[in-house]
Short mmCIF file of C-alpha atoms in Angstrom, two decimals:
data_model
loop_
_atom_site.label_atom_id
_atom_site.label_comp_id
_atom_site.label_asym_id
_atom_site.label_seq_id
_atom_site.Cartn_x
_atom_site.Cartn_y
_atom_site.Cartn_z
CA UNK T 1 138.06 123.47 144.49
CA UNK T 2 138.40 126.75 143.45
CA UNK T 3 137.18 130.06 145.23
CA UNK T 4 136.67 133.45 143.74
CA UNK T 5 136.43 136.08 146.54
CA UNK T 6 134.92 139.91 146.24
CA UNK T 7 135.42 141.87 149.11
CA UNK T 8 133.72 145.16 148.44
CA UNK T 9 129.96 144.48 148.89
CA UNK T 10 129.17 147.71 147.50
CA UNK T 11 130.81 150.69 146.01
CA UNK T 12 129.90 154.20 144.31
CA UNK T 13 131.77 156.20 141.94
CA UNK T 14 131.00 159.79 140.75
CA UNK T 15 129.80 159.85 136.79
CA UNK T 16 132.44 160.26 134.59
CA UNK T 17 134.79 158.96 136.78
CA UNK T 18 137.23 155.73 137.42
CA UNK T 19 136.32 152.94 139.68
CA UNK T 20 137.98 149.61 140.23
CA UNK T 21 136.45 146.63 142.18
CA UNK T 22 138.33 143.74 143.44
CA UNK T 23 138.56 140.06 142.86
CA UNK T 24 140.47 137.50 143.95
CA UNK T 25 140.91 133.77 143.48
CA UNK T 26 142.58 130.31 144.60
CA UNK T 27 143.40 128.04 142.23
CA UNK T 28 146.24 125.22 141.55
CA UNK T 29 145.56 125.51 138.02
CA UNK T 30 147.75 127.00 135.69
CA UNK T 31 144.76 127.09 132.81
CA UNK T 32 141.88 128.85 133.18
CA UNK T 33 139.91 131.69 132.47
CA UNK T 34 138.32 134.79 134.63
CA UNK T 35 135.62 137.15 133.61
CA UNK T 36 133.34 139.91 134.86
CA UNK T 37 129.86 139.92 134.41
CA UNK T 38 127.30 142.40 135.16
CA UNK T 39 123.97 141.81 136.62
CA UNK T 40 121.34 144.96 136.37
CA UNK T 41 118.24 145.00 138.43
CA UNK T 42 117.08 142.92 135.03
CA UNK T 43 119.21 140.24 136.78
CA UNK T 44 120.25 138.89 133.15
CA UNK T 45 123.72 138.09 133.49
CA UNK T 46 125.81 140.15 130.89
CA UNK T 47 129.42 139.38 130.26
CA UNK T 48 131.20 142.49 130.79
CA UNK T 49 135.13 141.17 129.93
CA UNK T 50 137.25 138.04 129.83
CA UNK T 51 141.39 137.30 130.46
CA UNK T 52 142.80 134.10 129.79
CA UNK T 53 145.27 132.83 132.39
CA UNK T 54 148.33 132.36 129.81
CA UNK T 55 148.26 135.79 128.08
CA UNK T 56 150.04 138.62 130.02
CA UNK T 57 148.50 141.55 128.37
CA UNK T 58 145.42 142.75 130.49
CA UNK T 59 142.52 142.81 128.55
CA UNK T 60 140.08 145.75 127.40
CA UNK T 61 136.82 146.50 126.42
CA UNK T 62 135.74 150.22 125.55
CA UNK T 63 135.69 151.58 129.12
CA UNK T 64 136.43 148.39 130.78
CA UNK T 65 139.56 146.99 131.50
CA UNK T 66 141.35 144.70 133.93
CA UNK T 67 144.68 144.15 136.21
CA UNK T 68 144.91 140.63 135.76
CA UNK T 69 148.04 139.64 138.50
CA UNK T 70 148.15 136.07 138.02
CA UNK T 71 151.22 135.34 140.57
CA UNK T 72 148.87 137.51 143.03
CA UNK T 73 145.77 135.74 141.99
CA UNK T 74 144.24 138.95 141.19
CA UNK T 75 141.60 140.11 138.71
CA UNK T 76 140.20 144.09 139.40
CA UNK T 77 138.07 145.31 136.78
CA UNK T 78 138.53 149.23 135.85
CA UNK T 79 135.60 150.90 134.85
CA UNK T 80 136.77 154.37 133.34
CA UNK T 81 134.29 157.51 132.97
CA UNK T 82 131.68 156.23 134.39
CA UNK T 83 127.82 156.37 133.19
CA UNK T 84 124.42 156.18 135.23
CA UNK T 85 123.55 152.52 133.03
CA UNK T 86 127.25 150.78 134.37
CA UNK T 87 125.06 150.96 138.00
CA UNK T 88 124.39 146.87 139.02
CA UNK T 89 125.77 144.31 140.54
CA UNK T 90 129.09 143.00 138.98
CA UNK T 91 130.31 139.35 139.64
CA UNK T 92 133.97 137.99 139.27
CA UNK T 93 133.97 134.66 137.76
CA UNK T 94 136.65 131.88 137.20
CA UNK T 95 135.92 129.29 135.06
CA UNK T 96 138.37 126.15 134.91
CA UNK T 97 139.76 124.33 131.43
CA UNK T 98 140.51 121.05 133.49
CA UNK T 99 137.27 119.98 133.95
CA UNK T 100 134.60 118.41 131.32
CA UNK T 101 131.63 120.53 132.69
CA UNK T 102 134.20 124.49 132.12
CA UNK T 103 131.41 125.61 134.65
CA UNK T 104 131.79 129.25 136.28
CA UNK T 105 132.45 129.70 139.67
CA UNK T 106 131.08 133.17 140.68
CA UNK T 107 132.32 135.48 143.58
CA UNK T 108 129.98 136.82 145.90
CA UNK T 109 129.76 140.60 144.18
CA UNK T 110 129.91 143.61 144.15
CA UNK T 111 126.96 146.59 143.72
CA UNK T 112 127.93 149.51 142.10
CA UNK T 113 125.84 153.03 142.25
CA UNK T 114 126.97 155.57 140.30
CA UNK T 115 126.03 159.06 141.36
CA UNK T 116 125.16 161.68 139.00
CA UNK B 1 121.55 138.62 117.87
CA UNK B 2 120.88 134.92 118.95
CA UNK B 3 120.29 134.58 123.01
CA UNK B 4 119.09 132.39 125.28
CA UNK B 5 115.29 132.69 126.57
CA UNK B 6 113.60 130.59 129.44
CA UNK B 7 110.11 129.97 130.66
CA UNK B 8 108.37 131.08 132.30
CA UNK B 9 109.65 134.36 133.97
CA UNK B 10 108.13 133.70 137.35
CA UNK B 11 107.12 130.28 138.52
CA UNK B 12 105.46 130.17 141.80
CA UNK B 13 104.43 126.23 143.33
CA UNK B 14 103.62 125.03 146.65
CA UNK B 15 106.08 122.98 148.95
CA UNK B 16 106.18 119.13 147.70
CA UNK B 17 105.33 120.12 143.86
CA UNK B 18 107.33 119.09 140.98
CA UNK B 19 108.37 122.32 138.47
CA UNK B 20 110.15 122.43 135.35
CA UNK B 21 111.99 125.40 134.42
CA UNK B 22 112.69 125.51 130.20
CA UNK B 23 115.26 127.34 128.73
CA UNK B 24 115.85 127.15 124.96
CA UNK B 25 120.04 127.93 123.97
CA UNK B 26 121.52 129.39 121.59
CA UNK B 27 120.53 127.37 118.52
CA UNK B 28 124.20 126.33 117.02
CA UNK B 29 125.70 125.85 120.78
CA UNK B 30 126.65 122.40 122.66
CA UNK B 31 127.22 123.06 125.59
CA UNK B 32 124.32 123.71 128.14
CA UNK B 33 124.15 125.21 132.08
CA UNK B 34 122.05 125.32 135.09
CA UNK B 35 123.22 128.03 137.43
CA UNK B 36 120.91 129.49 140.42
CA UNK B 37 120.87 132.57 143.02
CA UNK B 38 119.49 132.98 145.97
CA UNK B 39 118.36 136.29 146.90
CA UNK B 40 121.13 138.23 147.54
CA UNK B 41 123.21 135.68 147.76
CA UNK B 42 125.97 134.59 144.75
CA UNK B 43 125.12 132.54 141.80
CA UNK B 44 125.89 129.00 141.95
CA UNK B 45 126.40 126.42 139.94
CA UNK B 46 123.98 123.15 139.41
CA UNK B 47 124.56 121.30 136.32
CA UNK B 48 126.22 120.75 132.96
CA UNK B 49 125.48 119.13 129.78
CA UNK B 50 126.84 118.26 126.93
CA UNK B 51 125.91 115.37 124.16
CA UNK B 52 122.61 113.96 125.88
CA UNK B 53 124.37 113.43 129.19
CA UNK B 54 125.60 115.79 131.97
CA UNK B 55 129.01 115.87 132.34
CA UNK B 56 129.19 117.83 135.76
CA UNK B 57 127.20 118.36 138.58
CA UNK B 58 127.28 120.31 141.79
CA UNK B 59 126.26 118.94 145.63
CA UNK B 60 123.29 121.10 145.35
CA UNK B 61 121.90 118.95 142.19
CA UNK B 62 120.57 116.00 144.29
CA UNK B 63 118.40 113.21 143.17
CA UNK B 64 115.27 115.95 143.14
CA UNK B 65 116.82 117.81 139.81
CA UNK B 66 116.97 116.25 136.61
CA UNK B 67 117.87 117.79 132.96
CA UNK B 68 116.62 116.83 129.57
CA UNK B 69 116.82 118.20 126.26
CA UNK B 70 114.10 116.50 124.94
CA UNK B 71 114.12 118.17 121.53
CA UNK B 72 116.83 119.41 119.49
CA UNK B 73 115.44 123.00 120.99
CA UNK B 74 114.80 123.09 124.92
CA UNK B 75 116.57 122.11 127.83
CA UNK B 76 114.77 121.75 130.88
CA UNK B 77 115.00 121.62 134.75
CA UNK B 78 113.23 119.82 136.84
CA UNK B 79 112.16 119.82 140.54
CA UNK B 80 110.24 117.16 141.57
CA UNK B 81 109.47 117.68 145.16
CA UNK B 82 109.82 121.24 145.65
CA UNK B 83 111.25 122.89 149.06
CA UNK B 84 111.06 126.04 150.46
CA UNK B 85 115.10 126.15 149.83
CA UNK B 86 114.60 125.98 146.57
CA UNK B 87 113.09 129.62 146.02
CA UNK B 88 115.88 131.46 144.20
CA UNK B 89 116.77 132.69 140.69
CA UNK B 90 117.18 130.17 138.31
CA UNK B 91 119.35 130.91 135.12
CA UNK B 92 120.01 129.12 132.03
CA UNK B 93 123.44 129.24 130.17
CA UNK B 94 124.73 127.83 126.56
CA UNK B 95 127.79 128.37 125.33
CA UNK B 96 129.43 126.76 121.30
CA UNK B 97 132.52 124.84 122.05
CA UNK B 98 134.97 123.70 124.18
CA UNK B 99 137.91 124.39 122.09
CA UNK B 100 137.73 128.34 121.54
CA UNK B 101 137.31 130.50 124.76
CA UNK B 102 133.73 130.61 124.18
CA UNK B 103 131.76 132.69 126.99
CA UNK B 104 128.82 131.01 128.42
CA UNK B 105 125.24 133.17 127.17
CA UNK B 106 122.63 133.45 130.07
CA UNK B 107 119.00 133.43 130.04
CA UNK B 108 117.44 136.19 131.72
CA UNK B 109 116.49 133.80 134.64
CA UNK B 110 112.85 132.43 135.67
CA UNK B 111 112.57 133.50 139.60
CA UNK B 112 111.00 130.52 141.35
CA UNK B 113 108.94 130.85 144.68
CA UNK B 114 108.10 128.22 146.71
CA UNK B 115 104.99 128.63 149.00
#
């Protein structure tokens, strides 16, 4: 089974700055996708970015990007210039394209404040 | 922009009482999701469906949850013998197809508490 692992329970970043939260993962699989979603106090989940295993170029969204190291079995996210509404929690997810159900497998999270 | 709504919001039952959580997907999608999170705690998986029949299911999905979709619309969740265990976040998730990297849509969650 796999595992998806977030070790920073909670982090802050300045506005307008960088931040970077970890994830990692376990896996056998050589498929597969990871993503990052973001959870506000809402608690709707919000897909924030996805990589797919087989491409090597690190994906980006707007402000968002990733370090996708698959030998490492690391996935950071990169939030750059950072505003008051990117404050929630933020989950790390691996989702699987071996099984029937491609169900997500969440990591524990990680809160973000951002500090004006 | 189509998304995925479930019923109701807050659902609060007494110990031993059967719920059932509804969720209606994204209208064109196939593939349907049970996830839940316990306060504080990271969100877990419960159940998949796809064509009438779930296709994967988690240890936590015991013989007290069930799924239908019992229109072409809804897709429910149900409890039948509620425990206190069972208080936690519960969210719904569609997503189109299996053969794109389609991203699972989430409700935004009905938060069940269970006196």
């Amino acid at each position: 089974a796999q595992t998806v692992t977030q070790s920073q329970p909670e982090m802050s970043v300045q506005e307008a700055e960088t931040v970077t939260l970890s994830c990692t993962y376990d896996t056998s699989e050589s498929d597969y996708y990871l993503f990052w979603y973001k959870q506000p106090p809402s608690r709707q989940m919000i897909l924030v970015i996805r990589q797919e295993a087989y491409k090597q170029q690190n994906a980006t969204e707007n402000r968002f990007s990733v370090n996708f190291q698959k030998a490492a079995k690391s996935f950071s996210l990169k939030i750059s210039d950072s505003q008051l509404g990117d404050a929630a929690m933020y989950f790390c997810a691996y989702r699987s394209n071996y099984n029937a159900g491609n169900m997500l497998t969440f990591g524990g999270g990680t809160r973000l404040m951002v500090k004006p | 922009e189509p998304e995925v709504t479930q019923t109701p919001s807050h659902q609060v039952t007494q110990m031993g009482q059967e719920v059932i959580l509804r969720c209606v997907p994204i209208s064109n999608h196939l593939y349907f999701y049970w996830y839940r999170q316990i306060l504080g705690q990271k969100v877990e998986f419960l159940v998949s469906f796809y064509n009438n029949e779930i296709s994967e299911k988690s240890e936590i999905f015991d013989d007290q949850f069930s799924v239908e979709r019992p229109d072409g619309s809804n897709f429910t969740l149900k409890i039948r013998s509620t425990k206190l265990e069972d208080s936690a976040m519960y969210f719904c998730a569609s997503r189109a197809t299996s053969g794109t990297p389609s991203e699972q849509y989430f409700g935004p969650g009905t938060r069940l508490t269970v006196t």
